[in-house]
Amino acid sequence: MDSATSQITGGFQSNKLVQAWLVLVLAVVFGISLAGVQLVLGPIIEKNKMNETLEKVPELVLGKDLAAKMAGENQVLEITPNHVMVENAGRSKFYSVYEASYQGDRKGWVVKNKGRGYADTIELLVGFSPDFSSITGLFVLDQKETPGLGNKIIFEKWRNQFINAPTDKPLVVVKTGSTRPEEIDAVTGATISSKSVTVLINSVISDLKEPLTAAPNEAGKEDKDNG
Amino acid sequence: MADQPTALERFIQGVLPENPVYRQLLGLCPTLAVTNSLTAAVTMAGAVGFVLLCANVIISLIRNLLKPHLRIVVFTLTIATFVTIADRLLAAYLYQMSKTLGPYIPLIIVNCIIICRCEVVASKQGPVAAASDAIGQSLGFGLALASIAVIREILGTGALFGIRVLPTVWPDWVIMGLPPGAFLTFGILLGVVNWFTDRRKAA
């Protein structure tokens, strides 16, 4: 009885597999073509992301007007990308740090950080002055916040509040009417999105301020932060 | 196959008489979600068109090999492949737009228009009819998306294609860019389309 049942199901299953030959063949063919597509397009996509970051560095470090002026005079900032590892509560975290300099003079830093927003991950670029004492710019690389509310964090008007904010005190989000430089007005109806942004910036400051300012000549090189 | 519509009929039907959005009420997720700007709507329609055309032609070519109980698996597999290709292409060549559309490109996989056309046309008719059906349906989908996006973008931001068209005294109706604006616009347009259809039938 048992063996008869298993024979039936066995024959049935193999029969199903035979029936599914088209699905299997298609899966293999499509899989190979997708791998090909990824091989060709993957590097281009990575380059797009990198380009966007590098494009934003001058503006974030120098401010929009000066960056436009420099571009107009064909002066180009040298941008050195680095990875900095920070040990925090037993866990190590990697930051992409871009050091911008012009004719050997350091003009500032841009740090990439990402973390939880209201809807999905928010990815930011934050610009800092050469001595890391104040914020010089903010750009949102990626976000999926609520359209019309939380996604206003991408607008220049809101981001400009961060320019010249000091790094000696953590940034605080207030509902409206910020009076002190470290206070940031929340986007109306999107307090969580606004807070997520300041949390991300605060963690950059607390993690990187010391390592990057500790070694003024060669800061930003890997494992500099550990010693 | 004599009772099946010809390639030309398939094409014409897709644009207006059997418009996927206004007459079949299919593919409403992107219709409501990405129509807050015209550029996004046009790109979405283009991506859906690409996937629909490729999937329809492939399914039509292998239609005699399909087993009835496995056909949906084959449809989904084919659609998912072309959606992934479309998603990668957008990220590589229209990077900003791919960021704007976000998750809605991968979601084309579950767009009912495509699976419906594979089932109704591609699994029964030859590649020419399937291709012209795909183009007709995509045009119809594109027109529907554009009609909603034009209204929403103008009322919501006072601009079209990102260029200001209304005088700056216009108080931008933020709600038009939000989900309620999508439902309102779509509902009203759908009512208008139905009203016209009824009137034409009565006449």
PDB file of C-alpha atoms in Angstrom, chain B residues 28-111:
ATOM      1  CA  LEU B  28      -3.658  50.993 -11.335  1.00  0.00           C
ATOM      2  CA  CYS B  29      -0.746  50.850  -8.880  1.00  0.00           C
ATOM      3  CA  PRO B  30       1.682  52.801 -11.101  1.00  0.00           C
ATOM      4  CA  THR B  31      -1.241  54.820 -12.452  1.00  0.00           C
ATOM      5  CA  LEU B  32      -1.856  56.245  -9.014  1.00  0.00           C
ATOM      6  CA  ALA B  33       1.686  56.187  -7.660  1.00  0.00           C
ATOM      7  CA  VAL B  34       3.962  57.756 -10.264  1.00  0.00           C
ATOM      8  CA  THR B  35       1.678  60.296 -11.904  1.00  0.00           C
ATOM      9  CA  ASN B  36       2.669  63.278  -9.769  1.00  0.00           C
ATOM     10  CA  SER B  37       5.001  64.424 -12.533  1.00  0.00           C
ATOM     11  CA  LEU B  38       4.717  64.005 -16.284  1.00  0.00           C
ATOM     12  CA  THR B  39       8.360  62.947 -16.764  1.00  0.00           C
ATOM     13  CA  ALA B  40       7.933  60.107 -14.275  1.00  0.00           C
ATOM     14  CA  ALA B  41       4.667  59.030 -15.886  1.00  0.00           C
ATOM     15  CA  VAL B  42       6.184  58.954 -19.375  1.00  0.00           C
ATOM     16  CA  THR B  43       9.215  56.972 -18.180  1.00  0.00           C
ATOM     17  CA  MET B  44       6.976  54.501 -16.374  1.00  0.00           C
ATOM     18  CA  ALA B  45       4.835  54.045 -19.486  1.00  0.00           C
ATOM     19  CA  GLY B  46       7.994  53.512 -21.523  1.00  0.00           C
ATOM     20  CA  ALA B  47       9.276  50.861 -19.124  1.00  0.00           C
ATOM     21  CA  VAL B  48       5.923  49.067 -19.112  1.00  0.00           C
ATOM     22  CA  GLY B  49       5.838  49.284 -22.915  1.00  0.00           C
ATOM     23  CA  PHE B  50       9.299  47.725 -23.197  1.00  0.00           C
ATOM     24  CA  VAL B  51       8.420  44.860 -20.865  1.00  0.00           C
ATOM     25  CA  LEU B  52       5.007  44.276 -22.469  1.00  0.00           C
ATOM     26  CA  LEU B  53       6.440  44.194 -25.993  1.00  0.00           C
ATOM     27  CA  CYS B  54       9.267  41.802 -25.124  1.00  0.00           C
ATOM     28  CA  ALA B  55       7.094  39.522 -22.998  1.00  0.00           C
ATOM     29  CA  ASN B  56       4.287  39.408 -25.573  1.00  0.00           C
ATOM     30  CA  VAL B  57       6.637  38.534 -28.428  1.00  0.00           C
ATOM     31  CA  ILE B  58       8.497  35.836 -26.478  1.00  0.00           C
ATOM     32  CA  ILE B  59       5.274  34.256 -25.179  1.00  0.00           C
ATOM     33  CA  SER B  60       3.764  34.358 -28.633  1.00  0.00           C
ATOM     34  CA  LEU B  61       6.811  32.582 -30.099  1.00  0.00           C
ATOM     35  CA  ILE B  62       6.638  29.762 -27.555  1.00  0.00           C
ATOM     36  CA  ARG B  63       2.825  29.646 -27.339  1.00  0.00           C
ATOM     37  CA  ASN B  64       2.602  26.135 -28.826  1.00  0.00           C
ATOM     38  CA  LEU B  65       4.925  24.740 -26.155  1.00  0.00           C
ATOM     39  CA  LEU B  66       2.913  26.127 -23.231  1.00  0.00           C
ATOM     40  CA  LYS B  67       1.155  23.675 -20.910  1.00  0.00           C
ATOM     41  CA  PRO B  68      -2.136  25.111 -19.614  1.00  0.00           C
ATOM     42  CA  HIS B  69      -1.291  24.627 -15.931  1.00  0.00           C
ATOM     43  CA  LEU B  70       2.241  25.993 -16.267  1.00  0.00           C
ATOM     44  CA  ARG B  71       1.525  28.992 -18.461  1.00  0.00           C
ATOM     45  CA  ILE B  72       1.288  31.541 -15.634  1.00  0.00           C
ATOM     46  CA  VAL B  73       4.711  30.476 -14.336  1.00  0.00           C
ATOM     47  CA  VAL B  74       6.197  30.995 -17.779  1.00  0.00           C
ATOM     48  CA  PHE B  75       4.501  34.413 -18.098  1.00  0.00           C
ATOM     49  CA  THR B  76       5.802  35.559 -14.722  1.00  0.00           C
ATOM     50  CA  LEU B  77       9.310  34.283 -15.408  1.00  0.00           C
ATOM     51  CA  THR B  78       9.457  36.106 -18.726  1.00  0.00           C
ATOM     52  CA  ILE B  79       8.004  39.320 -17.325  1.00  0.00           C
ATOM     53  CA  ALA B  80      10.342  39.314 -14.311  1.00  0.00           C
ATOM     54  CA  THR B  81      13.357  38.929 -16.581  1.00  0.00           C
ATOM     55  CA  PHE B  82      12.477  41.913 -18.729  1.00  0.00           C
ATOM     56  CA  VAL B  83      11.518  44.037 -15.735  1.00  0.00           C
ATOM     57  CA  THR B  84      14.941  43.408 -14.234  1.00  0.00           C
ATOM     58  CA  ILE B  85      16.557  44.400 -17.527  1.00  0.00           C
ATOM     59  CA  ALA B  86      14.427  47.577 -17.651  1.00  0.00           C
ATOM     60  CA  ASP B  87      15.334  48.406 -14.051  1.00  0.00           C
ATOM     61  CA  ARG B  88      19.070  47.997 -14.702  1.00  0.00           C
ATOM     62  CA  LEU B  89      18.866  49.991 -17.933  1.00  0.00           C
ATOM     63  CA  LEU B  90      17.169  52.885 -16.150  1.00  0.00           C
ATOM     64  CA  ALA B  91      19.712  52.840 -13.332  1.00  0.00           C
ATOM     65  CA  ALA B  92      22.538  52.871 -15.862  1.00  0.00           C
ATOM     66  CA  TYR B  93      21.273  55.457 -18.342  1.00  0.00           C
ATOM     67  CA  LEU B  94      18.531  57.455 -16.574  1.00  0.00           C
ATOM     68  CA  TYR B  95      19.961  57.393 -13.073  1.00  0.00           C
ATOM     69  CA  GLN B  96      17.980  60.323 -11.647  1.00  0.00           C
ATOM     70  CA  MET B  97      14.719  58.997 -13.047  1.00  0.00           C
ATOM     71  CA  SER B  98      15.387  55.550 -11.653  1.00  0.00           C
ATOM     72  CA  LYS B  99      15.854  57.172  -8.247  1.00  0.00           C
ATOM     73  CA  THR B 100      12.547  59.022  -8.615  1.00  0.00           C
ATOM     74  CA  LEU B 101      10.573  55.944  -9.628  1.00  0.00           C
ATOM     75  CA  GLY B 102      12.156  53.906  -6.856  1.00  0.00           C
ATOM     76  CA  PRO B 103      10.326  50.646  -6.146  1.00  0.00           C
ATOM     77  CA  TYR B 104       7.697  51.109  -8.850  1.00  0.00           C
ATOM     78  CA  ILE B 105       9.941  49.768 -11.598  1.00  0.00           C
ATOM     79  CA  PRO B 106      10.496  46.364  -9.923  1.00  0.00           C
ATOM     80  CA  LEU B 107       6.740  46.360  -9.228  1.00  0.00           C
ATOM     81  CA  ILE B 108       6.012  46.171 -12.977  1.00  0.00           C
ATOM     82  CA  ILE B 109       6.447  42.408 -12.473  1.00  0.00           C
ATOM     83  CA  VAL B 110       3.031  42.315 -10.822  1.00  0.00           C
ATOM     84  CA  ASN B 111       1.409  44.720 -13.285  1.00  0.00           C
TER      85      ASN B 111
END
